[in-house]
Tab-separated table of C-alpha atoms and ligand atoms in Angstrom:
chain	number	residue	atom	x	y	z
C	247	UNK	CA	4.836	59.319	37.449
C	248	UNK	CA	8.007	60.895	36.161
C	249	UNK	CA	11.174	61.079	38.205
C	250	UNK	CA	14.953	60.646	38.004
C	251	UNK	CA	17.164	58.554	40.252
C	252	UNK	CA	20.843	59.475	40.479
C	253	UNK	CA	23.714	58.072	42.542
C	254	UNK	CA	27.452	58.211	43.210
C	255	UNK	CA	28.204	61.749	42.099
C	256	UNK	CA	31.581	61.654	43.916
C	257	UNK	CA	32.369	65.351	43.748
C	258	UNK	CA	32.272	65.410	39.941
C	259	UNK	CA	30.598	68.742	39.214
C	260	UNK	CA	30.925	68.537	35.412
C	261	UNK	CA	29.195	65.135	35.348
C	262	UNK	CA	26.520	66.294	37.784
C	263	UNK	CA	25.715	69.419	35.751
C	264	UNK	CA	25.543	67.444	32.538
C	265	UNK	CA	23.070	65.013	34.122
C	266	UNK	CA	20.981	67.812	35.615
C	267	UNK	CA	20.749	69.512	32.204
C	268	UNK	CA	19.562	66.252	30.708
C	269	UNK	CA	16.967	65.836	33.490
C	270	UNK	CA	15.723	69.339	32.815
C	271	UNK	CA	15.156	68.518	29.103
C	272	UNK	CA	12.679	65.822	30.120
C	273	UNK	CA	10.806	68.256	32.368
C	274	UNK	CA	11.519	66.066	35.399
C	275	UNK	CA	10.762	67.817	38.693
C	276	UNK	CA	11.513	65.082	41.224
C	277	UNK	CA	15.023	63.693	41.734
C	278	UNK	CA	16.034	61.003	44.228
C	279	UNK	CA	19.701	60.738	45.206
C	280	UNK	CA	21.115	57.388	46.376
C	281	UNK	CA	24.311	58.515	48.067
C	282	UNK	CA	28.020	59.279	47.710
C	283	UNK	CA	27.889	62.963	46.905
C	284	UNK	CA	31.581	63.187	47.785
C	285	UNK	CA	34.867	61.231	47.591
C	286	UNK	CA	37.255	60.822	44.626
C	287	UNK	CA	36.508	64.047	42.718
C	288	UNK	CA	37.480	67.726	43.006
C	289	UNK	CA	34.219	69.555	43.906
C	290	UNK	CA	32.686	68.195	47.133
C	291	UNK	CA	31.220	71.494	48.359
C	292	UNK	CA	29.490	72.377	45.102
C	293	UNK	CA	28.100	68.902	44.545
C	294	UNK	CA	26.787	68.516	48.098
C	295	UNK	CA	25.131	71.903	48.014
C	296	UNK	CA	23.491	71.350	44.597
C	297	UNK	CA	22.201	67.894	45.534
C	298	UNK	CA	20.760	69.284	48.768
C	299	UNK	CA	18.860	71.987	46.928
C	300	UNK	CA	17.489	69.838	44.076
C	301	UNK	CA	16.843	66.331	45.414
C	302	UNK	CA	13.719	65.432	47.379
C	303	UNK	CA	15.369	62.371	48.926
C	304	UNK	CA	19.028	62.165	50.022
C	305	UNK	CA	20.396	58.730	50.934
C	306	UNK	CA	23.735	58.214	52.684
C	307	UNK	CA	26.644	56.557	50.887
C	308	UNK	CA	29.752	55.136	52.531
C	309	UNK	CA	31.876	58.104	51.404
C	310	UNK	CA	29.367	60.616	52.838
C	311	UNK	CA	29.360	58.704	56.134
C	312	UNK	CA	33.176	58.613	56.154
C	313	UNK	CA	33.312	62.417	56.041
C	314	UNK	CA	31.115	62.718	59.125
C	315	UNK	CA	33.028	59.960	60.939
C	316	UNK	CA	30.267	57.342	60.811
C	317	UNK	CA	32.139	54.799	58.720
C	318	UNK	CA	35.545	53.345	59.401
C	319	UNK	CA	37.817	54.307	56.482
C	320	UNK	CA	40.318	51.556	57.245
C	321	UNK	CA	37.968	49.454	55.044
C	322	UNK	CA	38.590	51.819	52.117
C	323	UNK	CA	41.314	51.167	49.514
C	324	UNK	CA	44.275	53.550	49.678
C	325	UNK	CA	43.056	55.763	46.784
C	326	UNK	CA	39.621	56.186	48.307
C	327	UNK	CA	41.187	56.945	51.686
C	328	UNK	CA	43.524	59.628	50.281
C	329	UNK	CA	40.536	61.226	48.542
C	330	UNK	CA	38.403	61.136	51.706
C	331	UNK	CA	41.185	62.727	53.748
C	332	UNK	CA	41.607	65.457	51.109
C	333	UNK	CA	37.804	65.990	50.975
C	334	UNK	CA	37.521	66.304	54.777
C	335	UNK	CA	40.085	69.084	54.825
C	336	UNK	CA	38.572	70.809	51.799
C	337	UNK	CA	34.882	70.921	52.730
C	338	UNK	CA	33.091	73.803	54.392
C	339	UNK	CA	31.486	73.022	57.760
C	340	UNK	CA	28.045	74.027	56.464
C	341	UNK	CA	28.221	71.424	53.673
C	342	UNK	CA	29.548	68.726	55.998
C	343	UNK	CA	26.524	69.316	58.210
C	344	UNK	CA	24.247	68.664	55.202
C	345	UNK	CA	25.690	65.123	54.999
C	346	UNK	CA	24.475	64.473	58.543
C	347	UNK	CA	20.870	64.698	57.329
C	348	UNK	CA	21.253	61.886	54.786
C	349	UNK	CA	19.172	58.766	55.519
C	350	UNK	CA	20.381	55.170	55.445
C	351	UNK	CA	17.291	54.122	53.506
C	352	UNK	CA	13.884	55.387	52.514
C	353	UNK	CA	10.690	53.727	51.497
C	354	UNK	CA	8.216	55.805	49.482
C	355	UNK	CA	4.977	53.935	49.964
C	356	UNK	CA	2.829	55.881	47.468
C	357	UNK	CA	5.394	55.143	44.717
C	358	UNK	CA	5.968	51.570	45.891
C	359	UNK	CA	9.753	52.101	45.870
C	360	UNK	CA	12.612	51.506	48.282
C	361	UNK	CA	15.815	53.570	48.107
C	362	UNK	CA	19.165	52.560	49.568
C	363	UNK	CA	22.849	53.088	48.653
C	364	UNK	CA	24.402	49.586	48.749
C	365	UNK	CA	21.990	46.747	49.581
C	366	UNK	CA	18.491	46.347	51.067
C	367	UNK	CA	20.000	43.636	53.303
C	368	UNK	CA	22.066	45.260	56.067
C	369	UNK	CA	22.798	48.511	54.184
C	370	UNK	CA	25.251	49.648	56.876
C	371	UNK	CA	27.663	46.878	55.809
C	372	UNK	CA	28.148	48.517	52.388
C	373	UNK	CA	28.287	45.194	50.549
C	374	UNK	CA	28.235	44.873	46.786
C	375	UNK	CA	25.432	43.005	45.058
C	376	UNK	CA	26.765	40.213	42.882
C	377	UNK	CA	24.222	39.859	40.075
C	378	UNK	CA	25.167	36.198	39.585
C	379	UNK	CA	25.048	35.016	43.213
C	380	UNK	CA	23.155	37.036	45.773
C	381	UNK	CA	20.435	38.984	43.963
C	382	UNK	CA	17.641	36.644	44.998
C	383	UNK	CA	18.096	37.071	48.748
C	384	UNK	CA	18.105	40.888	48.418
C	385	UNK	CA	14.437	40.711	47.351
C	386	UNK	CA	13.563	39.427	50.828
C	387	UNK	CA	14.732	42.647	52.439
C	388	UNK	CA	12.251	45.062	50.873
C	389	UNK	CA	8.488	44.814	50.378
C	390	UNK	CA	8.065	47.352	47.594
C	391	UNK	CA	7.790	46.717	43.903
C	392	UNK	CA	11.107	48.369	43.089
C	393	UNK	CA	14.352	48.848	44.992
C	394	UNK	CA	16.868	51.335	43.555
C	395	UNK	CA	20.547	51.058	44.568
C	396	UNK	CA	23.911	52.514	43.602
C	397	UNK	CA	27.335	51.797	45.169
C	398	UNK	CA	28.969	49.457	42.605
C	399	UNK	CA	28.871	52.097	39.830
C	400	UNK	CA	27.672	49.406	37.423
C	401	UNK	CA	24.107	49.765	36.180
C	402	UNK	CA	21.752	46.792	35.947
C	403	UNK	CA	18.054	45.927	36.085
C	404	UNK	CA	17.019	42.624	37.669
C	405	UNK	CA	13.413	41.547	37.295
C	406	UNK	CA	11.996	38.899	39.648
C	407	UNK	CA	8.900	37.329	38.170
C	408	UNK	CA	6.096	35.955	40.365
C	409	UNK	CA	7.332	32.446	39.403
C	410	UNK	CA	10.667	33.336	41.084
C	411	UNK	CA	12.534	33.475	37.767
C	412	UNK	CA	15.184	36.238	37.589
C	413	UNK	CA	15.805	38.216	34.385
C	414	UNK	CA	18.613	40.667	33.634
C	415	UNK	CA	17.800	43.744	31.528
C	416	UNK	CA	20.597	45.902	30.188
C	417	UNK	CA	19.068	49.163	29.009
C	418	UNK	CA	15.405	49.453	29.957
C	419	UNK	CA	12.379	47.588	31.281
C	420	UNK	CA	8.646	48.034	30.953
C	421	UNK	CA	7.219	47.149	34.366
C	422	UNK	CA	5.008	44.119	34.476
C	423	UNK	CA	2.195	43.911	37.003
C	424	UNK	CA	3.375	40.864	38.924
C	425	UNK	CA	7.151	41.330	38.834
C	426	UNK	CA	9.417	43.105	41.307
C	427	UNK	CA	12.667	44.846	40.452
C	428	UNK	CA	16.125	45.567	41.835
C	429	UNK	CA	17.785	48.335	39.865
C	430	UNK	CA	21.316	49.767	40.081
C	431	UNK	CA	21.207	53.238	38.508
C	432	UNK	CA	24.975	53.396	37.862
C	433	UNK	CA	27.205	56.319	38.771
C	434	UNK	CA	27.042	59.972	37.727
C	435	UNK	CA	30.618	60.873	38.625
C	436	UNK	CA	32.708	57.705	38.279
C	437	UNK	CA	31.146	54.981	36.066
C	438	UNK	CA	32.886	51.579	36.209
C	439	UNK	CA	31.191	49.620	33.417
C	440	UNK	CA	33.737	50.624	30.753
C	441	UNK	CA	31.481	53.430	29.519
C	442	UNK	CA	32.910	56.740	30.794
C	443	UNK	CA	29.638	58.643	30.287
C	444	UNK	CA	27.639	59.608	33.374
C	445	UNK	CA	24.818	57.162	34.166
C	446	UNK	CA	21.421	57.711	35.753
C	447	UNK	CA	17.870	56.331	35.574
C	448	UNK	CA	14.494	57.748	34.517
C	449	UNK	CA	11.178	56.326	35.693
C	450	UNK	CA	8.486	57.368	33.221
C	451	UNK	CA	5.038	55.846	33.741
C	452	UNK	CA	5.985	52.211	33.996
C	453	UNK	CA	9.062	52.446	31.810
C	454	UNK	CA	12.477	52.541	33.502
C	455	UNK	CA	15.563	53.248	31.435
C	456	UNK	CA	19.150	54.402	31.721
C	457	UNK	CA	20.506	57.620	30.321
C	458	UNK	CA	24.226	57.907	29.477
C	459	UNK	CA	25.499	61.457	29.275
C	460	UNK	CA	28.795	62.816	27.951
C	461	UNK	CA	30.489	65.462	30.050
C	462	UNK	CA	33.761	67.379	30.061
C	463	UNK	CA	35.978	64.688	31.599
C	464	UNK	CA	39.166	66.635	30.844
C	465	UNK	CA	37.958	69.584	32.909
C	466	UNK	CA	37.323	67.365	35.948
C	467	UNK	CA	40.707	65.662	35.477
C	468	UNK	CA	42.537	68.983	35.245
C	469	UNK	CA	41.067	70.121	38.562
C	470	UNK	CA	41.995	66.808	40.179
C	471	UNK	CA	45.590	67.170	38.918
C	472	UNK	CA	45.706	70.689	40.321
C	473	UNK	CA	44.722	69.362	43.751
C	474	UNK	CA	47.238	66.497	43.583
C	475	UNK	CA	44.608	63.763	43.833
C	476	UNK	CA	45.795	60.221	42.935
C	477	UNK	CA	46.633	59.676	39.232
C	478	UNK	CA	44.737	56.401	39.246
C	479	UNK	CA	41.509	58.195	40.190
C	480	UNK	CA	42.140	60.808	37.464
C	481	UNK	CA	42.873	58.254	34.734
C	482	UNK	CA	39.996	55.887	35.442
C	483	UNK	CA	37.461	58.573	34.469
C	484	UNK	CA	38.712	58.397	30.838
C	485	UNK	CA	37.922	54.694	30.615
C	486	UNK	CA	34.934	54.252	32.904
C	487	UNK	CA	36.654	51.654	35.105
K	686	ZN	ZN1	30.318	55.295	45.163
């Protein structure tokens, strides 16, 4: 089994292309996308169309759902809201209709994995998983060996042993027969763990690990400036916050 799991592209075409080039180097044919193709960045049409053509699973993120009117954006902070309003005006109808096909969650039985954007528990609430406090209960809301999530833009691997003990892995994990896993793959287009490089995950025969990929941040920022997107959203890409 060899596949890549990517999430939270957020209209960042430079980051997406850098990640896709990296995926190609490994000869990976199957890519699962965990949601938020749009919001924040300058290239919503291109990113949505590329993801649609290359990913075998497309999961809905809160920003995708906001574009098609299925999530209330009054919950969004002001920067996210400005970006969503800009994105809605910018996007072609044909690409907006692609977002309508995204699924809230998907279980792939033969791979023993569960895919969702925010949380296995009530995914439509778009909650954030706190790795100190509410990881354990999330394991009750999927039956598979591994659940992959995105949403917080901060990568982590939590292993739950058969004894109930929880372990945090930072960079990689070799799957053990009796453990189950909850894995946040990080964000391609707007990392927030103080590492500005794009983040994604590779599953390679029982080994799961993160890849961090440099991309042309300045090019993305220049486009965002040209479109008058909020300075805070432009600046944060330099720092990965
Ligand atoms: Zn996101």
